[in-house]
mmCIF file of C-alpha atoms in Angstrom:
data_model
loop_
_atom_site.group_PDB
_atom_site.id
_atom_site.type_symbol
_atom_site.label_atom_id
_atom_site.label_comp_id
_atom_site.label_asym_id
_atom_site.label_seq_id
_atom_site.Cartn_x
_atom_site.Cartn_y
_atom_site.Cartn_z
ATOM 1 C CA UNK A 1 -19.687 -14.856 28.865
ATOM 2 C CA UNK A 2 -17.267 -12.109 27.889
ATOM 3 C CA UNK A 3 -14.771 -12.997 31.304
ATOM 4 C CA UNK A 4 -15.138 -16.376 30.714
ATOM 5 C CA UNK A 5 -13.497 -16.402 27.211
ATOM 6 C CA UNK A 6 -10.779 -14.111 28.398
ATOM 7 C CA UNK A 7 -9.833 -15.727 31.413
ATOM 8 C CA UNK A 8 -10.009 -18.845 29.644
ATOM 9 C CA UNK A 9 -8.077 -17.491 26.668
ATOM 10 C CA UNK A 10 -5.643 -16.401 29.660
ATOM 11 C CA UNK A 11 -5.537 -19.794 31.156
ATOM 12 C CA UNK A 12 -4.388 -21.642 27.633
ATOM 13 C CA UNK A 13 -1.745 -18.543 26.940
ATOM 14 C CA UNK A 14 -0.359 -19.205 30.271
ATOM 15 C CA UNK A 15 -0.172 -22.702 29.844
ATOM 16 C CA UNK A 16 0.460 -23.116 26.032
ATOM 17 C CA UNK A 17 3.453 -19.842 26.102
ATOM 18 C CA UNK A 18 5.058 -21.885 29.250
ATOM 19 C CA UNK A 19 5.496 -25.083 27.499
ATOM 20 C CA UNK A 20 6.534 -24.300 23.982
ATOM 21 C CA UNK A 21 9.043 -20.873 25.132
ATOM 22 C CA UNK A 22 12.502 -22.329 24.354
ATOM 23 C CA UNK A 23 14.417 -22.915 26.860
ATOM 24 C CA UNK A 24 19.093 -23.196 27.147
ATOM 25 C CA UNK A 25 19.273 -26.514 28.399
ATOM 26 C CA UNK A 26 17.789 -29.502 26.355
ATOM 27 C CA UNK A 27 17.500 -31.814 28.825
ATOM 28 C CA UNK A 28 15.102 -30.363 30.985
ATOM 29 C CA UNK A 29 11.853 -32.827 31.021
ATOM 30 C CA UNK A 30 8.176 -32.847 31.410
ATOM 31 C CA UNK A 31 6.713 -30.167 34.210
ATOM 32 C CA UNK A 32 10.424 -29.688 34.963
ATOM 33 C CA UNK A 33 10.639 -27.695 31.716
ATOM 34 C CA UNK A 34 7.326 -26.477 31.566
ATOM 35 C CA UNK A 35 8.218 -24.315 35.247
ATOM 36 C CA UNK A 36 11.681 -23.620 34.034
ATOM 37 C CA UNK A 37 10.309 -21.638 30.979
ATOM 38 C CA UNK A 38 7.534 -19.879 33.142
ATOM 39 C CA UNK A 39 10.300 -18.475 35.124
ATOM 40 C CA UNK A 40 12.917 -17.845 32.854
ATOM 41 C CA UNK A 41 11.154 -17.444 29.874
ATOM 42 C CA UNK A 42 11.479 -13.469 30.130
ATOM 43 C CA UNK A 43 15.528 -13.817 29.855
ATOM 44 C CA UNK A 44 16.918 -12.052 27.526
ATOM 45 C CA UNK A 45 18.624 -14.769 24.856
ATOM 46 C CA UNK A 46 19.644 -12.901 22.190
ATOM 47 C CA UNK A 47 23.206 -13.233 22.859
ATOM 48 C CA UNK A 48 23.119 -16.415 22.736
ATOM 49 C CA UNK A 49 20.684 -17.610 20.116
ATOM 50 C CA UNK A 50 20.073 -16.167 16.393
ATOM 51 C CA UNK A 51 16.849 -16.283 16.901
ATOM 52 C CA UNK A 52 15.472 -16.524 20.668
ATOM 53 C CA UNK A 53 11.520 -17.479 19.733
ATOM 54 C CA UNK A 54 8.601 -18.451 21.406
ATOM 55 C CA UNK A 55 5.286 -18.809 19.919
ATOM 56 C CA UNK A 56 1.763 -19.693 21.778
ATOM 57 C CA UNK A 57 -1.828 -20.760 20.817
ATOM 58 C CA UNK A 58 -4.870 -20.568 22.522
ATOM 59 C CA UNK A 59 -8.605 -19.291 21.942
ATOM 60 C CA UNK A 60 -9.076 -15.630 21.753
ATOM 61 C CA UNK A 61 -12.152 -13.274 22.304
ATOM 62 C CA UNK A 62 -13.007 -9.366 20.645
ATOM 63 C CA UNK A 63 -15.386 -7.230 20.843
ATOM 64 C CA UNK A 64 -15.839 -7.994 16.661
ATOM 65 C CA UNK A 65 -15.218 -11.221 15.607
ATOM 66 C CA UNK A 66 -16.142 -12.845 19.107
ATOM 67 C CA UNK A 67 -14.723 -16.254 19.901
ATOM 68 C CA UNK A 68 -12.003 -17.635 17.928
ATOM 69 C CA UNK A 69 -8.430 -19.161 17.776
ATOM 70 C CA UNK A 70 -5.801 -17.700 17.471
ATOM 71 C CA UNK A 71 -1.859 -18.153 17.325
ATOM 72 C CA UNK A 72 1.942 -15.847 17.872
ATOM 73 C CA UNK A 73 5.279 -16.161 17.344
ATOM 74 C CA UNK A 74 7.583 -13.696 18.509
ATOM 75 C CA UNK A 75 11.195 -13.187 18.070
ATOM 76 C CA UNK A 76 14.206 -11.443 19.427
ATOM 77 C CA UNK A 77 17.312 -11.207 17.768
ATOM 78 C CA UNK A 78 20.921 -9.071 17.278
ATOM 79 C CA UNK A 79 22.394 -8.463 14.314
ATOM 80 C CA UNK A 80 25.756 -7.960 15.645
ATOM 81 C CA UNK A 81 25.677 -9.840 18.943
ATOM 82 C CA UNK A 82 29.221 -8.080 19.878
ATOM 83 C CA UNK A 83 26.625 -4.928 20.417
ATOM 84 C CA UNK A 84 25.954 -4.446 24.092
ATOM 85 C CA UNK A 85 24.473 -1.084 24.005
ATOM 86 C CA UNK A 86 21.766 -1.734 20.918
ATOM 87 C CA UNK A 87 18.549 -2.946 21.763
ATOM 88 C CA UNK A 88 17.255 -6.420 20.514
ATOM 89 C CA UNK A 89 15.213 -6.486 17.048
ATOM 90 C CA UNK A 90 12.119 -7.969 17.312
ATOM 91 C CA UNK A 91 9.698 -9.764 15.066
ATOM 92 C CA UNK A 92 6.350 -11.468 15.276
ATOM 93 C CA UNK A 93 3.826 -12.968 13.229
ATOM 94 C CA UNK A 94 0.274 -13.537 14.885
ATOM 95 C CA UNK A 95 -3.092 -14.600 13.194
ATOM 96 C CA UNK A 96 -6.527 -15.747 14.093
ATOM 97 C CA UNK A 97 -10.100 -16.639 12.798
ATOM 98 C CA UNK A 98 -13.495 -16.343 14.457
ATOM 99 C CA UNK A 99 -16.789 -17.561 14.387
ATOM 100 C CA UNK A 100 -18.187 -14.164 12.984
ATOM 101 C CA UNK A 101 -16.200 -14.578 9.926
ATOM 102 C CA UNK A 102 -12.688 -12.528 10.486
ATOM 103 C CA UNK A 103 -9.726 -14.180 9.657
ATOM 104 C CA UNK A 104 -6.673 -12.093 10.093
ATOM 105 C CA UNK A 105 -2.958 -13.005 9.256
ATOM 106 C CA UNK A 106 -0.247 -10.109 10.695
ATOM 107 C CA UNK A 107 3.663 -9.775 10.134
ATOM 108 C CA UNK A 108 5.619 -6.915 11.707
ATOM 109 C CA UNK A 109 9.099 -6.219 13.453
ATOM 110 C CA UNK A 110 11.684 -3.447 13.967
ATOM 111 C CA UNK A 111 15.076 -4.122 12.396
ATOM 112 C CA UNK A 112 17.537 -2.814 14.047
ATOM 113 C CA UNK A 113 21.002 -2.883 11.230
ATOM 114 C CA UNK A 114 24.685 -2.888 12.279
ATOM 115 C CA UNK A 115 26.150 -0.197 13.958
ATOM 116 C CA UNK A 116 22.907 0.978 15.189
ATOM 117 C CA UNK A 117 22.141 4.089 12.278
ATOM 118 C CA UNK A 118 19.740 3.162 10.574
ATOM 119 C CA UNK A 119 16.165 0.989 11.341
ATOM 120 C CA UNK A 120 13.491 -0.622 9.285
ATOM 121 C CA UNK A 121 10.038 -1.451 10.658
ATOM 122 C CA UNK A 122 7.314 -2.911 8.789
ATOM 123 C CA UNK A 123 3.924 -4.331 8.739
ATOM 124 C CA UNK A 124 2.343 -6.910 6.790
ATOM 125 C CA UNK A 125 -1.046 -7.487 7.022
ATOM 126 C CA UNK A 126 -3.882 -10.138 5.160
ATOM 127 C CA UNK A 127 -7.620 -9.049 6.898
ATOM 128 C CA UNK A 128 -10.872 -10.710 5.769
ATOM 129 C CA UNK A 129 -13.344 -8.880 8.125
ATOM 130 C CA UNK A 130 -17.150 -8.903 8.330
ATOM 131 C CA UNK A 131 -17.936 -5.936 10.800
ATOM 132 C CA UNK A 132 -20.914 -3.504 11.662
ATOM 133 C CA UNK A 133 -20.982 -0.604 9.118
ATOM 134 C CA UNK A 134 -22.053 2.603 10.452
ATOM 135 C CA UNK A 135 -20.909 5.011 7.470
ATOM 136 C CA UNK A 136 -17.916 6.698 6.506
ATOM 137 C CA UNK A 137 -18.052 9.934 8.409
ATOM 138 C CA UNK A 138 -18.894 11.004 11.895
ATOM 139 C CA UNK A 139 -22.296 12.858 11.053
ATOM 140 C CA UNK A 140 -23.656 9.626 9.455
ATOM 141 C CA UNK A 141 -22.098 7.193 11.876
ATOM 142 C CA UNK A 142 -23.897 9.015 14.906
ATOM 143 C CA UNK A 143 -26.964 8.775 13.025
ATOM 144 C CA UNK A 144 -27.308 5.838 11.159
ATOM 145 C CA UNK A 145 -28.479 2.410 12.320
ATOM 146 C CA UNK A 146 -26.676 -0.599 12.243
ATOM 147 C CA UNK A 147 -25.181 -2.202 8.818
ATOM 148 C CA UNK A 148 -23.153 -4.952 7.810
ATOM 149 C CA UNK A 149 -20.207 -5.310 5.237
ATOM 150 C CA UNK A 150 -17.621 -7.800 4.860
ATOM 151 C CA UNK A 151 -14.151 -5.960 3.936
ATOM 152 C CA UNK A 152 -10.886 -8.082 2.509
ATOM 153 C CA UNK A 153 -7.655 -5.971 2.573
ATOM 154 C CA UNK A 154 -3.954 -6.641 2.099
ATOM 155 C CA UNK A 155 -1.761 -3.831 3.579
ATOM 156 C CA UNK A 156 1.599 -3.072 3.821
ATOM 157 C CA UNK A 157 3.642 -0.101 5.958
ATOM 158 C CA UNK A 158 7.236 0.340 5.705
ATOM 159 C CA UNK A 159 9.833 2.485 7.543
ATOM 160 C CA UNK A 160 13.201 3.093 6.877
ATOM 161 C CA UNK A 161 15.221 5.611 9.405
ATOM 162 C CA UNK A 162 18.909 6.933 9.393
ATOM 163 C CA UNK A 163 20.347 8.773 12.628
ATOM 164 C CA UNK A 164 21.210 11.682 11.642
ATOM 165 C CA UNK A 165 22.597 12.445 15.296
ATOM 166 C CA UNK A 166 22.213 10.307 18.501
ATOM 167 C CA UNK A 167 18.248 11.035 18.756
ATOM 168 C CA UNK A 168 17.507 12.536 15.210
ATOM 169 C CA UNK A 169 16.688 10.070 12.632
ATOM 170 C CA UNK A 170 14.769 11.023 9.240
ATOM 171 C CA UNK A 171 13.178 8.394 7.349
ATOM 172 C CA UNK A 172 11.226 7.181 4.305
ATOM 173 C CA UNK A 173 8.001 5.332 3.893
ATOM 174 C CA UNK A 174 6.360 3.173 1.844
ATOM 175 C CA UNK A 175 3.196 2.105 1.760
ATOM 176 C CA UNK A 176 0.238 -0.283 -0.059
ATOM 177 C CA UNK A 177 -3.277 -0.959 0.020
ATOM 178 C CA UNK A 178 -5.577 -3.056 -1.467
ATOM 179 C CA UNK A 179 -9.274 -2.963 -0.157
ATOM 180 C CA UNK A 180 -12.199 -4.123 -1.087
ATOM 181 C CA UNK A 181 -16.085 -4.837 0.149
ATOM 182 C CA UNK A 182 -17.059 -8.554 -1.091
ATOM 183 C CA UNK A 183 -20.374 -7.805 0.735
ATOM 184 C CA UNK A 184 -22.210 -4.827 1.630
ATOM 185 C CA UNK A 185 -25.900 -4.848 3.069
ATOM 186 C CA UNK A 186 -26.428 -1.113 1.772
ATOM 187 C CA UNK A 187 -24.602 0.433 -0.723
ATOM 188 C CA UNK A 188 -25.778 4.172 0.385
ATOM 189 C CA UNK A 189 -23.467 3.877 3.316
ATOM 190 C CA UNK A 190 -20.425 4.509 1.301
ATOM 191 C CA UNK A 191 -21.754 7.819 0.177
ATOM 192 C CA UNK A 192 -21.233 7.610 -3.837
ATOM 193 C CA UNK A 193 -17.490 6.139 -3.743
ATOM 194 C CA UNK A 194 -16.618 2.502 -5.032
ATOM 195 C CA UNK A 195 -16.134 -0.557 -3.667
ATOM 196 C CA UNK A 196 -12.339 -1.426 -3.542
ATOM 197 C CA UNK A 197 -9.124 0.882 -4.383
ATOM 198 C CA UNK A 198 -5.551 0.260 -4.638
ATOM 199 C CA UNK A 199 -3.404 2.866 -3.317
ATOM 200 C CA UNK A 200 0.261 3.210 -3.305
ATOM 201 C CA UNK A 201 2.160 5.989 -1.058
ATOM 202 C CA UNK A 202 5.436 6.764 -0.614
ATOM 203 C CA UNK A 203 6.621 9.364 1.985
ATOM 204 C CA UNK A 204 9.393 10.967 4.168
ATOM 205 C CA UNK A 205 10.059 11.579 8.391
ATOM 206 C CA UNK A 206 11.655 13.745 10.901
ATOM 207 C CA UNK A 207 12.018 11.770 14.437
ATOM 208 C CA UNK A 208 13.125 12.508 17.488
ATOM 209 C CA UNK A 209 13.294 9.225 19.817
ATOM 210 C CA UNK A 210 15.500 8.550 22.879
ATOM 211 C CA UNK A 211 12.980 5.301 23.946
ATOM 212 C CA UNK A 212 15.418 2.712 25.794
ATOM 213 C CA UNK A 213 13.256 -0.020 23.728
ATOM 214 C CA UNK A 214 10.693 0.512 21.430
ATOM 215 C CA UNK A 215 8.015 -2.347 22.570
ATOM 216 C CA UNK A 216 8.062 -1.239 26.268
ATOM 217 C CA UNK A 217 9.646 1.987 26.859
ATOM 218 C CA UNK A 218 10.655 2.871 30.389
ATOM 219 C CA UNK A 219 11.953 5.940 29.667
ATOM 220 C CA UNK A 220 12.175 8.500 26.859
ATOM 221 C CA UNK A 221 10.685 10.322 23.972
ATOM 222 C CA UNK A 222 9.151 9.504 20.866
ATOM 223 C CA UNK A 223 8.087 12.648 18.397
ATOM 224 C CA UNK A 224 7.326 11.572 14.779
ATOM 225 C CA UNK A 225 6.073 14.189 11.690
ATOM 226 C CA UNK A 226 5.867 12.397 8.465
ATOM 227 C CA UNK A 227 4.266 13.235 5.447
ATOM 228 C CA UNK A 228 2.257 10.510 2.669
ATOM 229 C CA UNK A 229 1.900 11.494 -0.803
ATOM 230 C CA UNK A 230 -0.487 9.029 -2.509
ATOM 231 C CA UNK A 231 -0.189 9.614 -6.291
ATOM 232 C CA UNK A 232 -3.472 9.526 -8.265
ATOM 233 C CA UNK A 233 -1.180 7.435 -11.146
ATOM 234 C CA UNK A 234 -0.363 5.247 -8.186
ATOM 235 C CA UNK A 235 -3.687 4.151 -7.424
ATOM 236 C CA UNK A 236 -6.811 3.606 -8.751
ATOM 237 C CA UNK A 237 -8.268 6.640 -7.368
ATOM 238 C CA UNK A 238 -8.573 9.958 -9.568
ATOM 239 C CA UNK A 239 -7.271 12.300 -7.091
ATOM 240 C CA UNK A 240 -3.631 12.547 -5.066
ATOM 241 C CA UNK A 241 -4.149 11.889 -1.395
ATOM 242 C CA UNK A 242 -1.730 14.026 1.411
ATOM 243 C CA UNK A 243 -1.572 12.319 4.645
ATOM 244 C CA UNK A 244 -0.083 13.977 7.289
ATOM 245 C CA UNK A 245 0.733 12.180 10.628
ATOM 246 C CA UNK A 246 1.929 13.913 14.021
ATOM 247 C CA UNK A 247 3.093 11.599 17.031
ATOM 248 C CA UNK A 248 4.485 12.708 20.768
ATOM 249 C CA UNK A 249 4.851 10.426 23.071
ATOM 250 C CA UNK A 250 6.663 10.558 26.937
ATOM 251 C CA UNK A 251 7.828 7.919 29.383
ATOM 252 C CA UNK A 252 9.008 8.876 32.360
ATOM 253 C CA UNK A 253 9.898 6.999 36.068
ATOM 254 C CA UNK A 254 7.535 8.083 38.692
ATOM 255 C CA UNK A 255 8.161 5.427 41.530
ATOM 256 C CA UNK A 256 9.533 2.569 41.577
ATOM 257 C CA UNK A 257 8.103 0.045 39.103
ATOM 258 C CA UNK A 258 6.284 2.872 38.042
ATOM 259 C CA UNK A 259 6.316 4.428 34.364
ATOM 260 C CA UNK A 260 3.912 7.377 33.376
ATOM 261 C CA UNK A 261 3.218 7.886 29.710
ATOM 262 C CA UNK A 262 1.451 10.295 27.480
ATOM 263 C CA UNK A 263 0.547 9.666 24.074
ATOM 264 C CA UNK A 264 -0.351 12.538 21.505
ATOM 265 C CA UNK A 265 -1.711 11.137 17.999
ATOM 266 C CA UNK A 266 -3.190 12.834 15.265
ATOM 267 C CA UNK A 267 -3.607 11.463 11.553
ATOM 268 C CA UNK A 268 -4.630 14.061 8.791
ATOM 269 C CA UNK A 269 -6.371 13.635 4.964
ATOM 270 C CA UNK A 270 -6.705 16.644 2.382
ATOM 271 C CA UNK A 271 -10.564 16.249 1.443
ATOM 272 C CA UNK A 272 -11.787 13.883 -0.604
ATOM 273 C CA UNK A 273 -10.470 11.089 0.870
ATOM 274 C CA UNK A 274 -11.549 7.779 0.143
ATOM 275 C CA UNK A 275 -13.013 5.437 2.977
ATOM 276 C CA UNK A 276 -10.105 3.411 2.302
ATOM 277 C CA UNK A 277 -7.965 5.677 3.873
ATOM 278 C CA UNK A 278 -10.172 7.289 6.357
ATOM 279 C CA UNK A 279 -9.097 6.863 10.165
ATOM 280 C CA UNK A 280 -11.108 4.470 12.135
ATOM 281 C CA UNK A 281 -11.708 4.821 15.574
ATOM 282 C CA UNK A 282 -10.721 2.189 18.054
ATOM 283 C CA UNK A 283 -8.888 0.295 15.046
ATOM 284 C CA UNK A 284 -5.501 -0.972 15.772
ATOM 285 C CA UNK A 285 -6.150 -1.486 19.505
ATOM 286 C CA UNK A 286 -3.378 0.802 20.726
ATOM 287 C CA UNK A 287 -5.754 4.026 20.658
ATOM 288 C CA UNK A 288 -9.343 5.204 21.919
ATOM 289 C CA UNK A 289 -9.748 1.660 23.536
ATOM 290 C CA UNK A 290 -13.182 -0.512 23.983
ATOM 291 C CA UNK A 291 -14.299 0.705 20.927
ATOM 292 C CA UNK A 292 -15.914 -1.076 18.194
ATOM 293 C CA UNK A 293 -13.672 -0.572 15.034
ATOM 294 C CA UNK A 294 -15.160 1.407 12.422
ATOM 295 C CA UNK A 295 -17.778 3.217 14.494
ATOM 296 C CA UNK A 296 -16.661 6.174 14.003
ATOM 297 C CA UNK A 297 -15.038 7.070 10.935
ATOM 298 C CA UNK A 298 -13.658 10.227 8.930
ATOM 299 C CA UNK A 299 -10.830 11.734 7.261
ATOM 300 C CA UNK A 300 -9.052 13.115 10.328
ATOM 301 C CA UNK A 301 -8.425 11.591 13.743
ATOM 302 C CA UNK A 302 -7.085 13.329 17.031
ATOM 303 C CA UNK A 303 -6.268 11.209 20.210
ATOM 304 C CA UNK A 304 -4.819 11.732 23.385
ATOM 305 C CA UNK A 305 -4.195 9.126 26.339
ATOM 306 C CA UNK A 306 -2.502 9.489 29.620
ATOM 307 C CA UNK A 307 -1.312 5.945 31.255
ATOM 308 C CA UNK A 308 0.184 4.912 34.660
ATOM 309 C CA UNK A 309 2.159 1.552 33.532
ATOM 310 C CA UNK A 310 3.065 -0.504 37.314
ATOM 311 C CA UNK A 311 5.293 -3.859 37.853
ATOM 312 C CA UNK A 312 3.755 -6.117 40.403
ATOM 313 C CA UNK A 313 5.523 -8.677 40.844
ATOM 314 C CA UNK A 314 7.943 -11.082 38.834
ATOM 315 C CA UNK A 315 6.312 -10.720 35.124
ATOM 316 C CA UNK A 316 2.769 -9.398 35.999
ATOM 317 C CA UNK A 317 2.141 -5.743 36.153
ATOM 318 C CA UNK A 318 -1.268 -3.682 35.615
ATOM 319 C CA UNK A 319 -2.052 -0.385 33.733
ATOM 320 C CA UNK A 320 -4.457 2.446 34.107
ATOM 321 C CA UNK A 321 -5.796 5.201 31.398
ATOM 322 C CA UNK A 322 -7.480 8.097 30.496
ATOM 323 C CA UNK A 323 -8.067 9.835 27.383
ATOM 324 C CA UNK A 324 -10.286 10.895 24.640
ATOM 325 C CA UNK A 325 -10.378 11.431 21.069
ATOM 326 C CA UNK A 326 -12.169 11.858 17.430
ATOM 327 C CA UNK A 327 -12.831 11.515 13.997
ATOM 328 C CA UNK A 328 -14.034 14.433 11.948
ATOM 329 C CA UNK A 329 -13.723 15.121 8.109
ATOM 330 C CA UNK A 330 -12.046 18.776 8.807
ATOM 331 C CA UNK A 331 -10.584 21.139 11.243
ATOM 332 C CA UNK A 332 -13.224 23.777 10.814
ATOM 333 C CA UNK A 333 -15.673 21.051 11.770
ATOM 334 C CA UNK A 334 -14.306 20.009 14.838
ATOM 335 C CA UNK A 335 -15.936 20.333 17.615
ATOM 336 C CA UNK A 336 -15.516 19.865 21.336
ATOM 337 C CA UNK A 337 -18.904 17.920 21.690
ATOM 338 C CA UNK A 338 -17.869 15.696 19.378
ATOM 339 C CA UNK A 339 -15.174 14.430 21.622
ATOM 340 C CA UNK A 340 -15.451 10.901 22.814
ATOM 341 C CA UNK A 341 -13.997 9.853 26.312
ATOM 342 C CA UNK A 342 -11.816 6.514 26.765
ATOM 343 C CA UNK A 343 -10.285 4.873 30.070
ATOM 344 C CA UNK A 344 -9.646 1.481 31.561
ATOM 345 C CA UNK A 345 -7.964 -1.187 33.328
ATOM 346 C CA UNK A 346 -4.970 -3.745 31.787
ATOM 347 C CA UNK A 347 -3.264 -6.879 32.866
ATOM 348 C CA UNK A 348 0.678 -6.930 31.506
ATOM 349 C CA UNK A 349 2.554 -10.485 31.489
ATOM 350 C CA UNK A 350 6.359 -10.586 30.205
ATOM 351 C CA UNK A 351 6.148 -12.830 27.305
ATOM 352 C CA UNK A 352 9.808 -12.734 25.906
ATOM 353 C CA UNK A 353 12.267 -10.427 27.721
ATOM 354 C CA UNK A 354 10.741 -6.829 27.931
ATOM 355 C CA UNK A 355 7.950 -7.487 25.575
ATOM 356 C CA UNK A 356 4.718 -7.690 26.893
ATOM 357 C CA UNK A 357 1.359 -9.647 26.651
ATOM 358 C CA UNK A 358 -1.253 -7.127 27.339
ATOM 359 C CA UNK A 359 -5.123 -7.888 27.689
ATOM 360 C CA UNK A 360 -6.761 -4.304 28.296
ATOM 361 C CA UNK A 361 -10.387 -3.409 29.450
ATOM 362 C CA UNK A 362 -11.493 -0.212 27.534
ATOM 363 C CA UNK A 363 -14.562 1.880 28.470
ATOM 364 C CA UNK A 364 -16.453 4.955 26.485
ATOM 365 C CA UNK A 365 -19.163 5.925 24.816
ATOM 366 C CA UNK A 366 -22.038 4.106 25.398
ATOM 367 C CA UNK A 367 -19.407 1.220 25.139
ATOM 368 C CA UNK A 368 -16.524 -1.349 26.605
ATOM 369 C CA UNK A 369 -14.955 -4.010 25.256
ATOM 370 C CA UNK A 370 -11.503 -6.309 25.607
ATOM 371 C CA UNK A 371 -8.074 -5.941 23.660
ATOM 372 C CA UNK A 372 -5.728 -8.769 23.932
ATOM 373 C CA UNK A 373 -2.384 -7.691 21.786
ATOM 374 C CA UNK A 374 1.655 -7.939 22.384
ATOM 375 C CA UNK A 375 3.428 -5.367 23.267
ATOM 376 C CA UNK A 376 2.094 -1.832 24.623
ATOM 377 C CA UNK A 377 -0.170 0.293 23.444
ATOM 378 C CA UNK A 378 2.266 2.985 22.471
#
């Protein structure tokens, strides 16, 4: 049943993305239209247009909310069209509901301002999830049996970067987030701690990042430190958070149509961290693959994925991976058995010009499951 909704959901994307992609000329008709934007729909418009858009919808399928409907609009644009050498900024806004009761509405984009110094990207996000509950650390999520809980959250993540030099930008963040459990089927689960908390962070970056395009880089590197400080007069929490996150990430050419790419993630809390905060596993769909979100969970999270990225033909191309990764609630209880193995296959189809449609297969633990997402994983 699983391949049926996703080659289904495949089918309508295809079909739905070819008709409504806009197009240059407006008298193109009928199929006439419909194959001109398959082909050219992947042209890159943004010296032409304000706003070259195309938007698609079509029934959807994951691991946690099952079948659904869903919907995407994606955007490329220039501020200063005059600007050869820039890359495009991009926006999108995507949402969905299933029949298992998740209804999710997401904004994000990378701004890319005049004169190419300075960037802001963002993410808005409005989540009304009911999900398998396992607990909020690793101990208790390998042990316990299966729970439910039905979370509501509104979260926003902000980045604003200034090039200090050609590659070195530093940058600060903001951050909110409002969660809370409308429904929980055992209360134990979260371990003493409340129900919802607001939090408010605000932080600063050091990056180093010569990516040719940040949505589907074909060559470069991408190294991120930045640092969270979540105020206890910020929030509704009695204690300051630190968050610390470390990213390195490589793209190189290995062949023609060929692009290997390592990805190094790690995302740290000082104790005490609310679950909240706490890094899920498999949550956001870029990392640790095929997992269920949320079953694993802890203060700390450590990942590392190795992926061979190929063109086939026109605008399909496939992907391979390997990696593994963690959760654990501190460094001097890590442990090597505790980490989890992730790999899989992915389909790639050029939606808009160098931005991707990506459906991946994930394997690992005593698990698999389907991701269906724009642009790559990382």
């Amino acid at each position: 049943m699983k391949i049926k909704y996703i080659i289904t959901t495949l089918f309508c994307f295809l079909y739905v993305s070819g008709v409504y992609s806009q197009t240059d000329s407006s008298e193109v008709k009928g199929l006439e239209k419909y194959w001109n934007s398959l082909v050219h729909g992947n042209v890159d418009r943004t010296f032409e247009k304000k706003l070259d858009m195309s938007f698609v919808v079509a029934p959807c399928y994951t691991r946690e909310g099952s079948l659904g409907i869903g919907g995407a609009a994606t955007a490329l644009y220039r501020l200063d069209r005059k600007d050869s050498i820039m890359q495009p900024s991009d926006i999108s806004l995507s949402g969905s509901a299933s029949i298992k009761g998740i209804y999710a509405i997401t904004a994000k984009g990378n701004n890319h301002f005049k004169g190419n110094k300075s960037r802001l990207s963002y993410r808005l996000q409005f989540l009304h999830k009911t999900l398998d509950f396992w607990g909020i650390s690793y101990n208790a999520c390998a042990v316990n049996p299966i729970s439910e809980y039905t979370k509501r959250q509104i979260k926003w993540e902000s980045d604003y970067v200034y090039k200090l030099t050609k590659d070195f930008h530093v940058g600060v963040a903001f951050n909110v987030n409002y969660t809370d459990l409308s429904k929980i089927t055992d209360l134990a689960y979260l371990s003493g701690q409340e129900k919802s908390y607001f939090f408010t962070g605000i932080g600063v970056s050091l990056q180093y990042d010569t990516r040719d395009f940040i949505l589907n880089p074909k060559r470069g590197i991408y190294f991120m430190a930045r640092e969270i400080l979540y105020p206890d007069f910020m929030s509704t929490y009695n204690r300051t958070i630190f968050n610390t996150t470390m990213v390195f990430d490589t793209y190189q050419e290995v062949w023609q149509g060929g692009v290997l790419t390592t990805d190094l993630y790690g995302q740290f809390y000082n104790g005490q961290t609310p679950w909240v905060l706490r890094e899920e596993l498999g949550s956001g769909s870029s990392r640790m693959r095929g997992y269920y979100a949320g079953r694993y969970m802890d203060c700390n999270q450590i990942v590392a994925q190795l992926e061979l990225r190929q063109h086939i033909y026109s605008r399909i191309g496939c992907v391979a991976w390997i990696g593994g990764g963690t959760v654990f609630p501190s460094f001097k209880e890590l442990k090597l058995k505790y980490i989890l193995p992730n790999y899989g296959l992915g389909l790639r189809i050029e939606f808009k010009h160098n931005v991707n449609v990506r459906i991946d297969y994930g394997f690992g633990k005593d698990t698999a499951g389907f991701v269906f997402q724009f642009a790559e994983a990382f």
